[in-house]
mmCIF file of C-alpha atoms and ligand atoms in Angstrom:
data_model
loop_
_atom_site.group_PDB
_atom_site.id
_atom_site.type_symbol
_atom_site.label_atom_id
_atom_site.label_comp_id
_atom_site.label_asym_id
_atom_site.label_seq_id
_atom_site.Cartn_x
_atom_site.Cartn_y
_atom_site.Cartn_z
ATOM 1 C CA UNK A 1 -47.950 29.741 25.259
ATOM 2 C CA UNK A 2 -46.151 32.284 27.866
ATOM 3 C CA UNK A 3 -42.412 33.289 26.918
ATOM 4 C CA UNK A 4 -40.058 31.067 28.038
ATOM 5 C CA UNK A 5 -38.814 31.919 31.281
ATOM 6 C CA UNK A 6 -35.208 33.198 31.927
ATOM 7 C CA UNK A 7 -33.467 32.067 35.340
ATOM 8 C CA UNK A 8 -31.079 33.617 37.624
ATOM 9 C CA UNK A 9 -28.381 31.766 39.482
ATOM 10 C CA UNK A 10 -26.872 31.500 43.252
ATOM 11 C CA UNK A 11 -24.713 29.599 45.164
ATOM 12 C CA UNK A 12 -23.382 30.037 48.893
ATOM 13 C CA UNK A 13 -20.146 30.697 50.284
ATOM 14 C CA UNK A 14 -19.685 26.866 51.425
ATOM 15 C CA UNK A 15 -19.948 25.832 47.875
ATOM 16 C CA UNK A 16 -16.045 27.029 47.666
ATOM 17 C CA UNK A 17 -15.061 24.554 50.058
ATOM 18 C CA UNK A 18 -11.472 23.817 50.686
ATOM 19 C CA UNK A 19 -11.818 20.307 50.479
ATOM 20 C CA UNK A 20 -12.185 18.401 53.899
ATOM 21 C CA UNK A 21 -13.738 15.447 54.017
ATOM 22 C CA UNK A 22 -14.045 12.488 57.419
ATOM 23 C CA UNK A 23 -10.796 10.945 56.343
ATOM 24 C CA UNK A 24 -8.424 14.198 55.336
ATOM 25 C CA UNK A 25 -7.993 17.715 56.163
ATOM 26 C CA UNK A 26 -8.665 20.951 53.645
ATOM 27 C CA UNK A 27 -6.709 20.783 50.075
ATOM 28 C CA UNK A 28 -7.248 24.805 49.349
ATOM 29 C CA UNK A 29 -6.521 27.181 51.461
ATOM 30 C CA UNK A 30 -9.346 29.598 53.054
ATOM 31 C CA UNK A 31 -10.402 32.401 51.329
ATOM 32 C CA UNK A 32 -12.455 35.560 52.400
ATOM 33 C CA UNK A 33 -16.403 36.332 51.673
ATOM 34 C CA UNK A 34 -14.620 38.915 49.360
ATOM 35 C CA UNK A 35 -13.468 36.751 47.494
ATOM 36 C CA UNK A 36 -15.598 34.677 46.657
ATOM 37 C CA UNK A 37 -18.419 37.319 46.252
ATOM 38 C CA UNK A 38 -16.104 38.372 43.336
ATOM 39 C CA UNK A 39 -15.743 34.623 42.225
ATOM 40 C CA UNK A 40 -19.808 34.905 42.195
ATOM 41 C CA UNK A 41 -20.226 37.941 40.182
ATOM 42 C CA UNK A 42 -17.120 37.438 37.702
ATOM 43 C CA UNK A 43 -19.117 33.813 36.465
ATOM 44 C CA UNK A 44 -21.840 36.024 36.337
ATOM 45 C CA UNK A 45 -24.644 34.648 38.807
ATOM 46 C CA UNK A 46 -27.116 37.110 40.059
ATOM 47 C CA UNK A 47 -27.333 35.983 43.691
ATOM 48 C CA UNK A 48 -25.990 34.124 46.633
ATOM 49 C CA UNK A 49 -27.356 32.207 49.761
ATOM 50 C CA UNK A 50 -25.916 32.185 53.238
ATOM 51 C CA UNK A 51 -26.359 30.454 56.340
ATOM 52 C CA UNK A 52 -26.633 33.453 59.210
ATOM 53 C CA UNK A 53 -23.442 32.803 60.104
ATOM 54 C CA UNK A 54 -22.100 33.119 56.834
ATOM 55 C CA UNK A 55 -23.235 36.854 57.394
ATOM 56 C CA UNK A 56 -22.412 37.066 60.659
ATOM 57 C CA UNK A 57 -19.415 35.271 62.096
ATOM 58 C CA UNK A 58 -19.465 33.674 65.729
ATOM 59 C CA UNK A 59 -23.286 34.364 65.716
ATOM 60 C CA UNK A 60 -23.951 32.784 69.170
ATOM 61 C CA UNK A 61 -21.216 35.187 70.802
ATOM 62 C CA UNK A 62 -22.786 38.311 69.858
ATOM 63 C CA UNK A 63 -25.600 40.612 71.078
ATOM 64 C CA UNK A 64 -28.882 41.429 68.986
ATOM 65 C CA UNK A 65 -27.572 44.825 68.122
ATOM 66 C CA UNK A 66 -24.315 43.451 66.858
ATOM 67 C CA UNK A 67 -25.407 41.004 64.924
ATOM 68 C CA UNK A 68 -27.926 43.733 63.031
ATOM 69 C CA UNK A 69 -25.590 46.337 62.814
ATOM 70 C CA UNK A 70 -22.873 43.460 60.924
ATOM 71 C CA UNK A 71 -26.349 42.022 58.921
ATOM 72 C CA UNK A 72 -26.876 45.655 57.495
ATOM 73 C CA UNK A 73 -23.250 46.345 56.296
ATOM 74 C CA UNK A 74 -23.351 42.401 54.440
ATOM 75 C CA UNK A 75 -26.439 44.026 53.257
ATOM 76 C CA UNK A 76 -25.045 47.210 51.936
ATOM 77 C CA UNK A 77 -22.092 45.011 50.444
ATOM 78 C CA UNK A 78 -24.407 43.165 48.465
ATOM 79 C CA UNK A 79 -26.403 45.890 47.295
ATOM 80 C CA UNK A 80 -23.078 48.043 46.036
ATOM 81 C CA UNK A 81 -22.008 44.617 44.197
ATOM 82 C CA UNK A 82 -25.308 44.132 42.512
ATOM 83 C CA UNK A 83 -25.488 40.878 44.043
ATOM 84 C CA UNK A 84 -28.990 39.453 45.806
ATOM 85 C CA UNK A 85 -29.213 37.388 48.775
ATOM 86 C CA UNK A 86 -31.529 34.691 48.038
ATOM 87 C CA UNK A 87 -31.961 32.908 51.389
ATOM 88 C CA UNK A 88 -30.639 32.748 54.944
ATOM 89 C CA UNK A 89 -30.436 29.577 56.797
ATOM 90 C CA UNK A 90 -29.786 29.012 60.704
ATOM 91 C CA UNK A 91 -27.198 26.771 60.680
ATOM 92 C CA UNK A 92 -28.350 24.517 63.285
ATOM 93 C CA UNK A 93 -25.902 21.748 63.238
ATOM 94 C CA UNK A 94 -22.639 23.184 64.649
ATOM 95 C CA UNK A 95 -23.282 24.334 68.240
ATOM 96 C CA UNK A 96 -22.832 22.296 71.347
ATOM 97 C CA UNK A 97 -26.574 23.213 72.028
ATOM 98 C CA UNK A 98 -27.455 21.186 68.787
ATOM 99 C CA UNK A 99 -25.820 18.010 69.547
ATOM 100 C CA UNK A 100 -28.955 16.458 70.515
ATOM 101 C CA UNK A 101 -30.962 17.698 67.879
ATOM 102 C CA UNK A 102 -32.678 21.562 67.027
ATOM 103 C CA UNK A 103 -35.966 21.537 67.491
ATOM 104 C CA UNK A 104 -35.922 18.237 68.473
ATOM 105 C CA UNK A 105 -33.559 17.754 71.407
ATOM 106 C CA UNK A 106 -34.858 15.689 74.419
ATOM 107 C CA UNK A 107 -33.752 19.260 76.132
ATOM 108 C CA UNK A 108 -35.936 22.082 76.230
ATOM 109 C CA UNK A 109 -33.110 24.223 77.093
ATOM 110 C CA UNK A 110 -31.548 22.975 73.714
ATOM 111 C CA UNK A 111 -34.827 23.308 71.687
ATOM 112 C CA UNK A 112 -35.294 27.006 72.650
ATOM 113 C CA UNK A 113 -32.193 27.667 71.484
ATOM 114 C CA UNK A 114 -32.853 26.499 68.469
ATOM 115 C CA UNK A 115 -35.866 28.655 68.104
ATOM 116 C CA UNK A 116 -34.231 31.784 69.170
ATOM 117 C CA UNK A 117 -30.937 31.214 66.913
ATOM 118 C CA UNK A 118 -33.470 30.600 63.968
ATOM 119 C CA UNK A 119 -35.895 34.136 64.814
ATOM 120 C CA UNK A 120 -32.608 35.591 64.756
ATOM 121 C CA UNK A 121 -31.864 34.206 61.334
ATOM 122 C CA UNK A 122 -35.008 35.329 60.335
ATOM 123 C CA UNK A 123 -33.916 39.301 61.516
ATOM 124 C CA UNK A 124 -30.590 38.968 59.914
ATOM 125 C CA UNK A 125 -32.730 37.666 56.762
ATOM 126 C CA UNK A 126 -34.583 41.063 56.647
ATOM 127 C CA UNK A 127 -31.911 43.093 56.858
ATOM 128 C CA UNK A 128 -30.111 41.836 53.667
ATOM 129 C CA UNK A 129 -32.751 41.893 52.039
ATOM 130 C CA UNK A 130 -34.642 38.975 51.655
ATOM 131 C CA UNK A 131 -37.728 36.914 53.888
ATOM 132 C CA UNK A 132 -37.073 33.605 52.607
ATOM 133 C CA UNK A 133 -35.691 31.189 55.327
ATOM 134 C CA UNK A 134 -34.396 27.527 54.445
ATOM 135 C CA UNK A 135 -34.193 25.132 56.459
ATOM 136 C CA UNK A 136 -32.185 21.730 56.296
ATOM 137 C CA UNK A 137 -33.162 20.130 59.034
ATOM 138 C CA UNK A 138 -29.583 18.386 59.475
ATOM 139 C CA UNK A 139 -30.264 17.013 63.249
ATOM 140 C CA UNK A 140 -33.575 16.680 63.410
ATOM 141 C CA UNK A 141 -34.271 12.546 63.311
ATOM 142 C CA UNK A 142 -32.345 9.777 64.814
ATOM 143 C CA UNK A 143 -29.214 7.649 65.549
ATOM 144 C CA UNK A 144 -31.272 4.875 67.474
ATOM 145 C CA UNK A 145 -35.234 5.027 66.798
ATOM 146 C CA UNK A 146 -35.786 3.930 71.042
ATOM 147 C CA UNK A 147 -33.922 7.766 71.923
ATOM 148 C CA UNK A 148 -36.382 9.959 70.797
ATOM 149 C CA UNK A 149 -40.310 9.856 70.455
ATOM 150 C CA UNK A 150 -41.038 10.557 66.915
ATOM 151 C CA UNK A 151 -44.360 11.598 67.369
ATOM 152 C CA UNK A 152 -43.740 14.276 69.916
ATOM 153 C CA UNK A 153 -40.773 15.220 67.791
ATOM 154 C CA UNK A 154 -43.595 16.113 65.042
ATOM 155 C CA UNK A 155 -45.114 18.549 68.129
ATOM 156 C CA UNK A 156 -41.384 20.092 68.390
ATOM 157 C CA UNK A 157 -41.139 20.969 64.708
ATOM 158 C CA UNK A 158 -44.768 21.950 64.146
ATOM 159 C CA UNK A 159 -43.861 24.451 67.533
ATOM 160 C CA UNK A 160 -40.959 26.123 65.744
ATOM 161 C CA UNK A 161 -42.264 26.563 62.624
ATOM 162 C CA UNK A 162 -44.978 28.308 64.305
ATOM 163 C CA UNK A 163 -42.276 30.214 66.661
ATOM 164 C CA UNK A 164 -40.955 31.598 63.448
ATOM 165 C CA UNK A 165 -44.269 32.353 61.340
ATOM 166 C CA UNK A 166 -45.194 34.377 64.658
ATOM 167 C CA UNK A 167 -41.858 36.125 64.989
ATOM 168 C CA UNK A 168 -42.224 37.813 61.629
ATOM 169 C CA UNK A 169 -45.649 37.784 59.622
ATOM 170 C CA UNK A 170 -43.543 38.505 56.161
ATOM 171 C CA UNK A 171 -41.273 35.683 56.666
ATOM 172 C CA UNK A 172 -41.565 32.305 54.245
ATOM 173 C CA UNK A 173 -40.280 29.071 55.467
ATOM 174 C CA UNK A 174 -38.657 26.519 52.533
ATOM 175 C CA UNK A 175 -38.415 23.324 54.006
ATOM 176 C CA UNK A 176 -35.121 21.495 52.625
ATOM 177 C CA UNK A 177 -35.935 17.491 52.993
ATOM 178 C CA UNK A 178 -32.759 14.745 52.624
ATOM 179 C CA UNK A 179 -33.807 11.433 54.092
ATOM 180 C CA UNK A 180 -30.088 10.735 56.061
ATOM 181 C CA UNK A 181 -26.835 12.031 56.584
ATOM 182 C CA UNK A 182 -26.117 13.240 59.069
ATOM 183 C CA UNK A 183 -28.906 11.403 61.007
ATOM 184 C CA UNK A 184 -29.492 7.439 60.057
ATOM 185 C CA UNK A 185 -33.299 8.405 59.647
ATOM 186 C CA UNK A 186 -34.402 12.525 59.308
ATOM 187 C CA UNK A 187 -38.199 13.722 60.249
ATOM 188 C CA UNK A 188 -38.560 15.215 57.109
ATOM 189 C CA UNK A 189 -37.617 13.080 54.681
ATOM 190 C CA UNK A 190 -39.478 13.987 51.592
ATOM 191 C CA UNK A 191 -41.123 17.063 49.662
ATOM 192 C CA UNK A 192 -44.215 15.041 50.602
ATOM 193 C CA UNK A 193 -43.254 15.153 54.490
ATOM 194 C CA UNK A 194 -42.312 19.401 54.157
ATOM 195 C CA UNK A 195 -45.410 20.113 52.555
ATOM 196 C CA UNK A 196 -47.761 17.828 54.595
ATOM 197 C CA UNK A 197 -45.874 19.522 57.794
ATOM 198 C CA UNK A 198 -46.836 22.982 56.487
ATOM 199 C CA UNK A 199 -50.200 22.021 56.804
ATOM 200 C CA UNK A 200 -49.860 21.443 60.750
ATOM 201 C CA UNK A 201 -48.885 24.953 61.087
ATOM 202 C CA UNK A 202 -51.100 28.554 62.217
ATOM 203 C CA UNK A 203 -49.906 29.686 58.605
ATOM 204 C CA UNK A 204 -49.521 26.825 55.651
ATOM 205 C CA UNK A 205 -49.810 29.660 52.836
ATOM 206 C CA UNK A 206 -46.293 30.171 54.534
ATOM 207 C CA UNK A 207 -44.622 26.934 54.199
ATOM 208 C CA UNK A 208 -43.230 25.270 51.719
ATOM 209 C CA UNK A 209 -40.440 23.904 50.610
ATOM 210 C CA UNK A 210 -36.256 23.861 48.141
ATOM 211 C CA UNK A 211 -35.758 20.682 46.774
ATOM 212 C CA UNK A 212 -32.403 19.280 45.968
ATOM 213 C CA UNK A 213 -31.596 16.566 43.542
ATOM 214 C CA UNK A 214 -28.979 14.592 45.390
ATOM 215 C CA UNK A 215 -31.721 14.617 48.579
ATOM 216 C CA UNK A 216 -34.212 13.038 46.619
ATOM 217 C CA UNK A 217 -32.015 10.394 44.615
ATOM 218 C CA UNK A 218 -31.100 9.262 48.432
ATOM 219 C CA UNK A 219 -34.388 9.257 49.627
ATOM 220 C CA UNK A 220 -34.712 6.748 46.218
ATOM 221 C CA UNK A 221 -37.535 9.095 44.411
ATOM 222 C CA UNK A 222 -36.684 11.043 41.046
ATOM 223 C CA UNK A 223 -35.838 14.242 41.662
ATOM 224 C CA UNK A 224 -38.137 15.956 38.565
ATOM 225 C CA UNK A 225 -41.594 14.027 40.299
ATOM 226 C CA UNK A 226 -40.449 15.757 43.225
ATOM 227 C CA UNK A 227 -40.560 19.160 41.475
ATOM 228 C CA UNK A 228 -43.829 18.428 40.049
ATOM 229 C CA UNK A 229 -45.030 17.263 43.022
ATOM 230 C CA UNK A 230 -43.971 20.467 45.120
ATOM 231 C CA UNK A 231 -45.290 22.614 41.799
ATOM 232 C CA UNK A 232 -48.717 21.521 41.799
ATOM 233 C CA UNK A 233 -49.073 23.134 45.830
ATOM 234 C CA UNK A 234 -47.340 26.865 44.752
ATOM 235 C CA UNK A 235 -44.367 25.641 46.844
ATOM 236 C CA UNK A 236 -41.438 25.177 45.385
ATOM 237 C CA UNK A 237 -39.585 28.120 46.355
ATOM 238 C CA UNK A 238 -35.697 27.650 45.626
ATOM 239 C CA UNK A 239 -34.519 24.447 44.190
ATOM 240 C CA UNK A 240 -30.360 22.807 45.005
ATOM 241 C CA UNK A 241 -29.407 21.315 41.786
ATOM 242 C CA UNK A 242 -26.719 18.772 41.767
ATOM 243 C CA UNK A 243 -26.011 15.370 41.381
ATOM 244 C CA UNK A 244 -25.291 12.079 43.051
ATOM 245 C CA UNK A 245 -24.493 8.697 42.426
ATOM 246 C CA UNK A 246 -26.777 6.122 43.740
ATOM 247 C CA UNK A 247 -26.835 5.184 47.583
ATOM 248 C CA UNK A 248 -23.701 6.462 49.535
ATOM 249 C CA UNK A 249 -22.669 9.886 51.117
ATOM 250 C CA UNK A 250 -23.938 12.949 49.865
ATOM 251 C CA UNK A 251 -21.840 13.342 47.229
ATOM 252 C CA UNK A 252 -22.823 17.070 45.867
ATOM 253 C CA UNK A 253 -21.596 16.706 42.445
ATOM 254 C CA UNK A 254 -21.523 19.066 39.755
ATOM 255 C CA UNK A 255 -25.303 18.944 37.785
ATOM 256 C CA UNK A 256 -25.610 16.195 35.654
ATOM 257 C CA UNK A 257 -22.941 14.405 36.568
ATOM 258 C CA UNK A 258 -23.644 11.084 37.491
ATOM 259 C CA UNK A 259 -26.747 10.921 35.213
ATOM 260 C CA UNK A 260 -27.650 13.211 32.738
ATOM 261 C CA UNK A 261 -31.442 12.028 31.784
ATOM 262 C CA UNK A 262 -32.236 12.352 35.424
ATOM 263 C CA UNK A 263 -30.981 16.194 35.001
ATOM 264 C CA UNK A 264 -32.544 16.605 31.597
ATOM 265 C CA UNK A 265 -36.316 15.900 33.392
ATOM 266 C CA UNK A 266 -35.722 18.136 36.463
ATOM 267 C CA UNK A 267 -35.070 21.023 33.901
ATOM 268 C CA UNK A 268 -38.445 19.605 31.794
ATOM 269 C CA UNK A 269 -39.841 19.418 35.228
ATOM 270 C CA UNK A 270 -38.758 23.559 36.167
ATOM 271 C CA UNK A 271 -39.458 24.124 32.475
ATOM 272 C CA UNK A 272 -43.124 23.169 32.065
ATOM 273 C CA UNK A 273 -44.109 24.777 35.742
ATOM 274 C CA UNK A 274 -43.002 28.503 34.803
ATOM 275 C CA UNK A 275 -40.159 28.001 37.811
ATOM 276 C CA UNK A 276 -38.292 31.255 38.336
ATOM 277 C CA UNK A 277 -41.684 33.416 37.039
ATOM 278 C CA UNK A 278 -42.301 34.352 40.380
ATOM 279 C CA UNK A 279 -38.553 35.162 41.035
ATOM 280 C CA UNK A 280 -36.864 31.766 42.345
ATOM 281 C CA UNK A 281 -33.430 31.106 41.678
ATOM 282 C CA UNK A 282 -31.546 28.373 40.735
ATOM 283 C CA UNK A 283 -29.252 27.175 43.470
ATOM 284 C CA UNK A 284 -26.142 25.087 43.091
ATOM 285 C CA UNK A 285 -25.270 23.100 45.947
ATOM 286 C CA UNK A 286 -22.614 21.232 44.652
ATOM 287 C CA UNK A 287 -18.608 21.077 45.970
ATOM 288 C CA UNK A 288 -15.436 21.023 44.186
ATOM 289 C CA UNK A 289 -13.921 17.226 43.805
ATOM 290 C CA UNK A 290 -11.222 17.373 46.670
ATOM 291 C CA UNK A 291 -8.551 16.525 43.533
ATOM 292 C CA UNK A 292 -9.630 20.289 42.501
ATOM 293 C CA UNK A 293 -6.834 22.658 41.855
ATOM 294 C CA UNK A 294 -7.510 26.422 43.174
ATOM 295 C CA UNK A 295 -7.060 27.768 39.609
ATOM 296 C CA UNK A 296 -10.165 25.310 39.049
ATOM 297 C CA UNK A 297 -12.110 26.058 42.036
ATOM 298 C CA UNK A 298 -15.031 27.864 40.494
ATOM 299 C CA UNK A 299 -14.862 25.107 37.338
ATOM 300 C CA UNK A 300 -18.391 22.738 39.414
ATOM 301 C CA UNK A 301 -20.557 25.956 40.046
ATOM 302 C CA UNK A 302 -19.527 27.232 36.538
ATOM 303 C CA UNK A 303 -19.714 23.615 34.578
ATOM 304 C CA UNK A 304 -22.901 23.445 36.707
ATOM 305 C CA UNK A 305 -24.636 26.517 34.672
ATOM 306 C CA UNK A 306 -23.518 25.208 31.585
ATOM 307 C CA UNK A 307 -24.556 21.967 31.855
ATOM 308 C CA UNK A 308 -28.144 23.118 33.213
ATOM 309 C CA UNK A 309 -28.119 25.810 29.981
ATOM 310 C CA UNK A 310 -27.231 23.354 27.521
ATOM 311 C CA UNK A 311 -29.950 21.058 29.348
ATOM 312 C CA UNK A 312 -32.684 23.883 28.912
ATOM 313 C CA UNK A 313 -31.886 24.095 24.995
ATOM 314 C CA UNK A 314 -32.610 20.278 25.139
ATOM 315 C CA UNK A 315 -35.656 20.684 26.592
ATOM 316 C CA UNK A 316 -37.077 23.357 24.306
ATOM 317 C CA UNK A 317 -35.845 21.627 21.350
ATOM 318 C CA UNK A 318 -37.379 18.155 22.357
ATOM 319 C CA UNK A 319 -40.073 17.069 19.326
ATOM 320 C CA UNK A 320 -43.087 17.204 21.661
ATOM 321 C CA UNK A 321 -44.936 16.493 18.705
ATOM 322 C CA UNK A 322 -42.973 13.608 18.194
ATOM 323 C CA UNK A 323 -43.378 12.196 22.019
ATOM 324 C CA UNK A 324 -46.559 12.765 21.645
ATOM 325 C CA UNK A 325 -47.334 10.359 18.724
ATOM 326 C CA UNK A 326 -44.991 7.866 20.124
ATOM 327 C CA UNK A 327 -47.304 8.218 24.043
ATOM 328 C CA UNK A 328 -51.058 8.072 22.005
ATOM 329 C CA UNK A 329 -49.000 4.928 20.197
ATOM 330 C CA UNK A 330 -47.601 3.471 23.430
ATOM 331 C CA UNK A 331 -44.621 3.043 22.076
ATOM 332 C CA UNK A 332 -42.701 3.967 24.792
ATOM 333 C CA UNK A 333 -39.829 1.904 23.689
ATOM 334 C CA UNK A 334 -38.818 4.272 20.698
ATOM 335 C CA UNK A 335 -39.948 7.418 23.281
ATOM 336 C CA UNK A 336 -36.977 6.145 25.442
ATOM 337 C CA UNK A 337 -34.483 5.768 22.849
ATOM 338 C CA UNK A 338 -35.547 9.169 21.174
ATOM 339 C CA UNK A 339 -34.745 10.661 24.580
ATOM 340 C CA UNK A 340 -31.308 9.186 24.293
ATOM 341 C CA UNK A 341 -30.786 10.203 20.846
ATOM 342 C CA UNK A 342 -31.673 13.731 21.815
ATOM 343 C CA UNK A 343 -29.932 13.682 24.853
ATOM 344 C CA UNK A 344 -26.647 12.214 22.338
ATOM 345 C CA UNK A 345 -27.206 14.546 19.530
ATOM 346 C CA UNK A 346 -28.010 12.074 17.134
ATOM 347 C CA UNK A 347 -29.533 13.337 14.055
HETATM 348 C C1 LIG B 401 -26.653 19.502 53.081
HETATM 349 C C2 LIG B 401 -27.476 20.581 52.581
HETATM 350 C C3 LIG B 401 -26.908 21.948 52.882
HETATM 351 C C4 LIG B 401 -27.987 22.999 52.838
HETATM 352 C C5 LIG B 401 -27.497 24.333 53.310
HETATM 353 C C6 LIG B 401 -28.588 25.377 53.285
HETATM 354 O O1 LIG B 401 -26.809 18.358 52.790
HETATM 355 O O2 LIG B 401 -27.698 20.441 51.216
HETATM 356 O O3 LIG B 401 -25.874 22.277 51.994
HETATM 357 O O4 LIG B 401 -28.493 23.120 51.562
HETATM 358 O O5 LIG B 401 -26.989 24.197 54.584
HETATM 359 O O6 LIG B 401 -29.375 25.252 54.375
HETATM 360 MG MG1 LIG B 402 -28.720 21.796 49.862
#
């Protein structure tokens, strides 16, 4: 039996939000990167994430040679405050040129921005310091099925992907499904869908794939199969824990929220596969309640750790031995309420 593995922890810069939602304007008042880098390291996580603009403001207004000079001094920050960059994403769901879709606008004009704004990402990736690239692929999918053709749309994707692989041979691609929201039906729905995409591509060894839990409890599947699932190809490269609460918006609540048995198998799930051996980190997308105070603001990403810590002790202090006996006796009724009992404490 290895030694149990020990994780490291991220978040990114949108996980302080100030509240917002369709209905009501910001509750907290903005704060800078500085700020909340400190927030980062004073809970003590060991890394963050950013979309490219988080590194580099008003991306789309500035040359090449601006945009690497301001992607080397976020790097320097970093490095002087101990803190990693675990991923950059090209947030591809703000600009005009996006309306339509990324990679996957009816415009060609529109889709070659895409691809250019994301081989940028990919540049300002390198120079903080890392070569993973995540992408949610937020407009990618459909309002109406009759406005787009989904099977070209496939062609689109399997074009960018390539676009990027080609644009930097060092570069790894983590696919970030979620079935809807903000589109009524997305491409990539699935881990299944990311990882059967990678194989489409001039590189697959290349592709894979982040889950998170809220994106696969809409998409109706249990977030820990989706783990193993992802496992058993190598390709589970960053993972968003969180929670949500049956069928509705993305809610992005703090892990373990809604359901704490659900959580409890995703860590089994990252427990049993070695995850974070090879260096992943464990990524909390969640947001603060808009009710949150902003001498609370940090409490979801810091409750989150806790929760996922006390949910690892669970899981190494589960009587396999026990669940065993009760599987070769297919008594799965007692397994289930043993589960509970653990889960409760009961002696
Ligand atoms: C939204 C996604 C989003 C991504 C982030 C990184 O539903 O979870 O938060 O994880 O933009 O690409
Ligand atoms: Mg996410």
């Amino acid at each position: 039996m290895p030694a149990p593995q020990t994780y490291r922890y991220c978040f990114g810069p949108w996980n302080l939000s100030e509240g917002q939602d369709p209905y009501g304007p910001p509750v907290r008042p903005p704060q800078t990167f500085g700020w909340k880098l400190q927030q980062l390291k004073d809970a003590g996580f060991d890394a963050m994430m950013f979309h490219d603009d988080d590194v580099v403001p008003d991306i789309d207004s500035k040359s090449d040679i601006q945009i690497l000079k301001e992607a080397r001094e976020m790097g320097k920050r970093l490095k002087d405050a101990g803190i990693a960059a675990e991923i950059v994403a090209p947030r591809l769901w703000f600009s005009p040129m996006t309306i339509d879709g990324a990679y996957t606008s009816n415009d060609k004009k529109c889709r070659q921005y895409a691809i250019d704004r994301s081989k940028r990402c990919i540049d300002i990736g390198k120079a903080v310091g890392c070569n993973l690239l995540v992408l949610w692929l937020a407009r990618e999918g459909s309002y109406i099925r009759e406005s787009k053709n989904a099977r070209q749309c496939v062609d689109h994707l399997v074009a960018a992907l390539d676009a990027m692989l080609a644009h930097d041979k060092k570069v790894r691609i983590a696919i970030e499904p979620k079935p809807n929201e903000p589109m009524d039906h997305a491409y990539i729905p699935t881990i299944g869908h990311a990882l059967a995409i990678a194989q489409l591509t001039d590189d697959p060894k290349r592709v894979g794939c982040l889950i998170e839990s809220a994106h696969a409890i809409l998409a109706g599947l249990d977030p820990a199969d989706e783990i193993d699932f992802a496992c058993a190809f190598n390709k589970l490269w960053s993972i968003h824990l969180n929670d949500q609460n049956g069928l509705k918006f993305d809610q992005d609540k703090p892990f373990g929220s809604a359901n704490l048995r659900v959580a409890f198998n995703q860590v089994r799930a990252l427990e049993r596969n070695g995850y974070g051996r090879k260096g992943e980190y464990v990524a909390f997308d969640v947001h603060p309640f808009r009710t949150t105070k902003v001498e609370h603001w940090m409490r979801h990403l810091t409750n989150s750790k806790r929760t996922f810590e006390a949910l690892v002790d669970k899981a190494r202090s589960f009587n396999e031995a026990q669940a065993q006996a009760l599987i070769a006796d297919r008594n799965y009724q007692d397994l289930d309420q043993m589960v509970l009992e653990h889960l409760m404490g009961v002696k």
